[in-house]
Coordinates of C-alpha atoms in Angstrom, one line a residue:
M721 CA -8.4 5.7 -19.1
E722 CA -9.9 9.3 -20.2
K723 CA -12.5 7.6 -22.0
I724 CA -13.8 5.6 -19.3
Q725 CA -13.7 8.7 -17.1
S726 CA -15.5 10.8 -19.5
A727 CA -18.1 8.1 -20.0
L728 CA -18.6 7.6 -16.3
A729 CA -18.8 11.3 -15.8
K730 CA -21.6 11.6 -18.5
A731 CA -23.4 8.7 -17.1
R732 CA -23.3 10.2 -13.4
K733 CA -24.6 13.5 -15.0
Q734 CA -27.4 11.9 -16.7
R735 CA -28.4 9.8 -13.7
D736 CA -28.3 13.0 -11.2
G737 CA -30.3 14.6 -13.5
E738 CA -33.0 11.5 -13.4
D739 CA -32.7 11.9 -9.4
A740 CA -33.1 15.4 -9.4
G741 CA -36.3 15.2 -7.1
G742 CA -34.1 15.1 -3.8
E743 CA -30.4 16.4 -3.1
Q744 CA -27.7 14.2 -2.9
P745 CA -26.4 13.5 0.6
K746 CA -22.9 14.8 1.2
P747 CA -20.3 13.5 3.7
Q748 CA -18.5 15.6 6.2
G749 CA -16.2 18.0 4.6
G750 CA -18.6 18.9 1.7
Q751 CA -17.7 16.3 -0.8
T752 CA -20.7 14.7 -2.9
L753 CA -20.7 11.1 -2.7
R754 CA -19.8 10.3 -6.4
E755 CA -16.6 12.4 -6.4
G756 CA -14.5 9.5 -5.9
L757 CA -11.0 9.6 -4.3
V758 CA -9.8 12.7 -3.4
S759 CA -6.3 14.1 -2.5
V760 CA -6.5 15.9 1.0
R761 CA -3.6 16.5 3.8
A762 CA -2.3 13.7 5.4
D763 CA -3.6 12.9 9.0
S764 CA -1.3 11.4 11.3
R765 CA -2.4 10.6 14.7
T766 CA -1.1 8.0 17.7
S767 CA -3.3 5.5 18.1
Q768 CA -4.3 4.9 22.2
V769 CA -5.3 1.3 22.9
S770 CA -6.5 -0.2 26.2
P771 CA -4.4 -3.0 27.4
E772 CA -7.6 -5.4 26.8
V773 CA -7.3 -4.6 23.1
V774 CA -3.8 -5.5 22.9
A775 CA -4.2 -8.9 24.9
A776 CA -7.1 -9.5 22.4
W777 CA -4.8 -9.1 19.3
Q778 CA -2.2 -11.3 20.9
E779 CA -4.8 -14.2 21.0
F780 CA -4.7 -14.5 17.3
M781 CA -2.5 -17.3 15.6
P782 CA 0.5 -15.6 13.7
L783 CA 0.3 -15.6 9.7
D784 CA 3.6 -16.7 8.1
L785 CA 3.4 -15.3 4.3
K786 CA 5.8 -16.7 1.7
Q787 CA 7.3 -13.9 -0.6
G788 CA 7.3 -16.5 -3.6
V789 CA 3.3 -17.5 -3.2
V790 CA 1.9 -13.8 -2.4
E791 CA 4.1 -12.5 -5.6
A792 CA 2.8 -15.2 -7.9
N793 CA -0.9 -14.2 -6.9
R794 CA -0.2 -10.7 -7.7
I795 CA 0.4 -9.4 -4.0
I796 CA 2.6 -6.4 -4.0
A797 CA 1.9 -4.3 -1.0
L798 CA 3.6 -6.9 1.4
Q799 CA 7.0 -5.0 1.5
G800 CA 6.4 -1.8 0.0
G801 CA 8.7 0.0 -2.4
R802 CA 8.5 0.7 -6.2
E803 CA 6.1 -2.3 -7.0
G804 CA 3.7 -1.4 -4.1
T805 CA 3.6 2.2 -5.0
R806 CA 0.1 2.6 -6.7
I807 CA -1.3 0.4 -3.9
D808 CA 0.1 2.9 -1.1
M809 CA -1.3 5.7 -3.1
M810 CA -4.6 4.2 -3.1
R811 CA -4.4 3.4 0.7
T812 CA -3.4 7.0 1.6
R813 CA -6.5 8.3 -0.5
V814 CA -8.9 5.8 0.9
L815 CA -7.6 6.3 4.3
Q816 CA -7.7 10.0 4.2
Q817 CA -11.4 10.1 3.1
M818 CA -12.6 7.5 5.8
R819 CA -11.2 10.0 8.5
D820 CA -12.5 12.8 7.2
N821 CA -16.0 11.3 7.1
K822 CA -15.1 9.3 10.5
W823 CA -15.7 6.1 8.4
R824 CA -14.3 2.7 9.6
R825 CA -16.0 0.0 7.6
L826 CA -15.1 -0.3 3.9
A827 CA -16.4 -3.0 1.4
I828 CA -14.8 -3.8 -1.6
T829 CA -16.6 -5.4 -4.7
S830 CA -17.1 -5.3 -8.6
P831 CA -19.6 -5.6 -11.0
T832 CA -18.6 -8.9 -12.2
A833 CA -16.3 -11.9 -11.2
G834 CA -12.9 -11.5 -12.5
C835 CA -12.1 -7.9 -11.9
G836 CA -9.3 -8.6 -9.2
K837 CA -11.4 -7.2 -6.2
S838 CA -9.9 -10.1 -3.6
T839 CA -6.3 -9.2 -5.0
I840 CA -7.1 -5.5 -4.3
A841 CA -8.6 -6.0 -0.8
V842 CA -5.8 -8.1 0.4
N843 CA -3.3 -5.8 -1.2
L844 CA -4.9 -2.6 0.5
A845 CA -5.3 -4.6 3.9
L846 CA -1.3 -5.4 3.7
S847 CA -0.5 -1.9 2.9
L848 CA -2.5 -0.7 6.0
Q849 CA -0.5 -3.2 8.1
R850 CA 2.6 -1.2 7.4
L851 CA 1.4 2.0 9.1
P852 CA 2.4 0.9 12.7
D853 CA -0.4 2.8 14.4
M854 CA -3.2 1.5 12.4
R855 CA -5.1 -1.6 13.1
T856 CA -7.0 -3.5 10.3
V857 CA -9.0 -6.5 10.0
L858 CA -10.0 -8.0 6.5
L859 CA -13.1 -10.3 6.5
E860 CA -13.7 -12.4 3.3
L861 CA -17.3 -12.1 2.7
D862 CA -17.4 -13.5 -0.8
L863 CA -18.9 -16.8 0.5
R864 CA -19.6 -18.2 -2.7
R865 CA -16.2 -18.1 -4.2
P866 CA -13.7 -17.8 -1.4
A867 CA -10.3 -16.7 -2.9
I868 CA -8.1 -15.3 0.1
T869 CA -6.7 -18.6 1.5
K870 CA -5.4 -19.5 -2.1
I871 CA -4.1 -16.2 -2.7
L872 CA -1.9 -16.0 0.6
G873 CA -1.3 -19.7 0.6
I874 CA -3.3 -20.1 4.0
E875 CA -3.7 -23.9 5.0
S876 CA -5.3 -23.4 8.2
P877 CA -9.1 -24.4 8.5
L878 CA -10.4 -20.9 8.6
N879 CA -14.1 -20.4 8.3
V880 CA -15.4 -17.0 8.7
S881 CA -19.2 -18.1 8.6
T882 CA -19.0 -19.2 12.1
V883 CA -18.0 -15.9 13.1
L884 CA -21.1 -14.3 11.2
E885 CA -23.3 -16.9 12.7
G886 CA -22.0 -16.1 16.3
V887 CA -21.0 -19.8 16.8
E888 CA -17.2 -19.0 17.1
T889 CA -15.1 -15.9 17.9
L890 CA -13.0 -14.1 15.2
A891 CA -10.0 -15.4 17.4
E892 CA -10.8 -18.7 16.5
N893 CA -11.2 -18.1 12.7
A894 CA -8.6 -15.6 11.9
L895 CA -5.0 -15.2 11.7
A896 CA -2.8 -12.2 12.4
Y897 CA 0.1 -10.9 10.1
G898 CA 2.3 -8.8 12.6
S899 CA 0.7 -7.1 15.7
N900 CA -1.9 -5.0 13.6
L901 CA -3.8 -7.1 10.6
A902 CA -6.1 -9.6 11.4
I903 CA -7.4 -11.9 8.3
S904 CA -10.6 -14.2 8.4
A905 CA -11.4 -16.1 5.5
S906 CA -12.7 -19.5 4.3
Q907 CA -11.4 -22.6 3.0
K908 CA -14.7 -23.7 1.5
P909 CA -18.0 -22.0 0.3
S910 CA -21.0 -21.4 2.3
K911 CA -24.3 -23.0 1.5
T912 CA -26.4 -20.2 2.7
P913 CA -24.4 -17.2 1.8
T914 CA -27.4 -14.4 1.4
E915 CA -29.0 -15.8 4.7
L916 CA -25.9 -15.4 6.7
L917 CA -25.0 -11.8 5.1
S918 CA -28.5 -10.5 6.1
G919 CA -28.9 -12.0 9.3
A920 CA -30.5 -10.1 12.0
H921 CA -27.5 -10.9 14.2
I922 CA -24.8 -9.1 11.9
P923 CA -24.9 -5.5 13.6
E924 CA -24.2 -7.4 17.0
V925 CA -21.4 -9.3 15.5
L926 CA -19.6 -6.5 13.8
A927 CA -20.1 -4.4 16.8
D928 CA -18.2 -7.0 19.1
I929 CA -15.5 -7.2 16.7
E930 CA -15.2 -3.5 17.1
A931 CA -15.4 -3.6 20.7
T932 CA -12.9 -6.4 21.2
Y933 CA -10.2 -5.2 18.6
A934 CA -10.7 -1.7 18.3
P935 CA -9.7 -1.6 14.4
D936 CA -9.3 1.6 12.7
V937 CA -10.3 0.2 9.4
M938 CA -12.5 -3.0 8.5
I939 CA -12.3 -4.1 5.1
F940 CA -15.0 -6.5 3.8
D941 CA -14.0 -8.5 0.3
M942 CA -17.6 -8.9 -1.1
P943 CA -19.1 -11.0 -3.9
P944 CA -19.7 -9.1 -7.3
M945 CA -22.8 -7.1 -7.5
L946 CA -24.3 -8.6 -10.5
A947 CA -23.8 -12.1 -9.8
S948 CA -25.8 -12.3 -6.8
D949 CA -27.9 -10.1 -4.0
D950 CA -25.3 -10.9 -1.5
M951 CA -23.5 -7.4 -1.5
M952 CA -26.6 -5.8 -1.1
A953 CA -27.9 -7.6 1.7
F954 CA -24.8 -6.8 3.7
A955 CA -24.5 -2.8 2.3
R956 CA -26.2 -1.2 5.0
H957 CA -23.7 -2.7 7.4
V958 CA -20.6 -0.7 6.0
D959 CA -19.8 3.0 5.8
C960 CA -18.5 3.0 2.2
V961 CA -17.8 1.1 -0.8
L962 CA -14.8 0.8 -3.2
L963 CA -16.0 -0.9 -6.9
V964 CA -13.3 -2.4 -8.7
A965 CA -13.7 -2.6 -12.5
A966 CA -11.4 -4.6 -14.7
A967 CA -9.9 -2.6 -17.8
E968 CA -11.2 -3.7 -21.3
T969 CA -13.9 -6.1 -19.5
T970 CA -16.3 -4.1 -17.3
T971 CA -18.8 -1.9 -19.2
V972 CA -19.7 1.7 -18.1
K973 CA -23.2 0.6 -17.9
E974 CA -22.5 -2.1 -15.3
I975 CA -20.5 0.5 -13.3
D976 CA -23.3 3.0 -13.5
I977 CA -25.9 0.1 -12.2
C978 CA -23.7 -0.8 -9.4
E979 CA -23.0 2.7 -8.4
R980 CA -26.9 3.4 -8.6
D981 CA -27.7 0.6 -6.4
L982 CA -25.1 1.0 -3.6
A983 CA -25.8 4.7 -3.4
S984 CA -29.2 3.7 -2.3
Q985 CA -27.8 1.9 0.8
T986 CA -24.1 3.5 1.6
N987 CA -21.4 5.7 0.4
V988 CA -19.8 5.0 -2.9
M989 CA -16.3 6.3 -2.3
G990 CA -14.9 5.6 -5.9
V991 CA -14.1 3.2 -8.8
V992 CA -10.6 1.6 -8.8
L993 CA -9.8 0.5 -12.5
N994 CA -7.9 -2.6 -12.3
K995 CA -6.0 -4.7 -14.7
C996 CA -4.4 -2.0 -16.8
R997 CA -2.2 -3.3 -19.3
Y998 CA -0.7 0.3 -20.4
V999 CA 0.1 2.8 -17.9
G1000 CA 1.7 6.1 -18.8
P1001 CA 5.0 7.1 -17.5
E1002 CA 3.0 10.2 -15.6
N1003 CA 2.1 7.3 -12.9
G1004 CA 5.1 6.9 -10.3
Y1005 CA 7.1 10.2 -11.5
G1006 CA 9.9 7.8 -11.9
Y1007 CA 10.6 8.0 -8.0
Y1008 CA 12.2 4.7 -8.0
E1009 CA 14.3 4.9 -10.9

């Protein structure tokens, strides 16, 4: 882990030197875009919602999750506790940084396939769901290889593409887990993913979702960066991006390329190192022992 962090820091320093012609923009609060996730004071608040928003959330069909299915697919944030501690820690740091910068739209991507970005996206959404004052919408925009319905054992014929096209509403293509998490995904791949994600009507579709459901956070499970141009086609519509890297698989060069491209369009919040086989005892502090 230390070697990866050192290599990334070196690559970023070199890249910043190459880009020295202009000063890097900073989010509110003075933190540079590439400083990653930071620990800041918790921000508690009471969410005020209108009766119209409450009624809109009640239109979703309920999602029934089976513990055995989600556990088999590495979903550990459903009920919290010891297994979900690291996801909850990531949730807190992500949420605090988004609040500090008044961000609401978070994209999750990876350099290549197989890094576990969809698993991270679902776990983060379920972790946020356990915060009663938070409303979260998870949209699966990896339209070439959708995976969320399989991960969660969803059999309903959802099709997020029709929402992006403006043909159907989110309520017709999403399920709600509890009263504050809506998930829209697809059972089948789209034939025109890039065209959908770069469509001129996308801003209107996203604005309508925000106006109708007032989500505190919208999470977009995006395609891998280096597999297609889908992520870059959509990048300008999000406030920030988390990049998921696979330990012992993703290279520093791949991360550096993705960070450079993403930073030209949006804010790079940080890199999540996934699939770590060896985690030191300092992680978790033995709290649940």
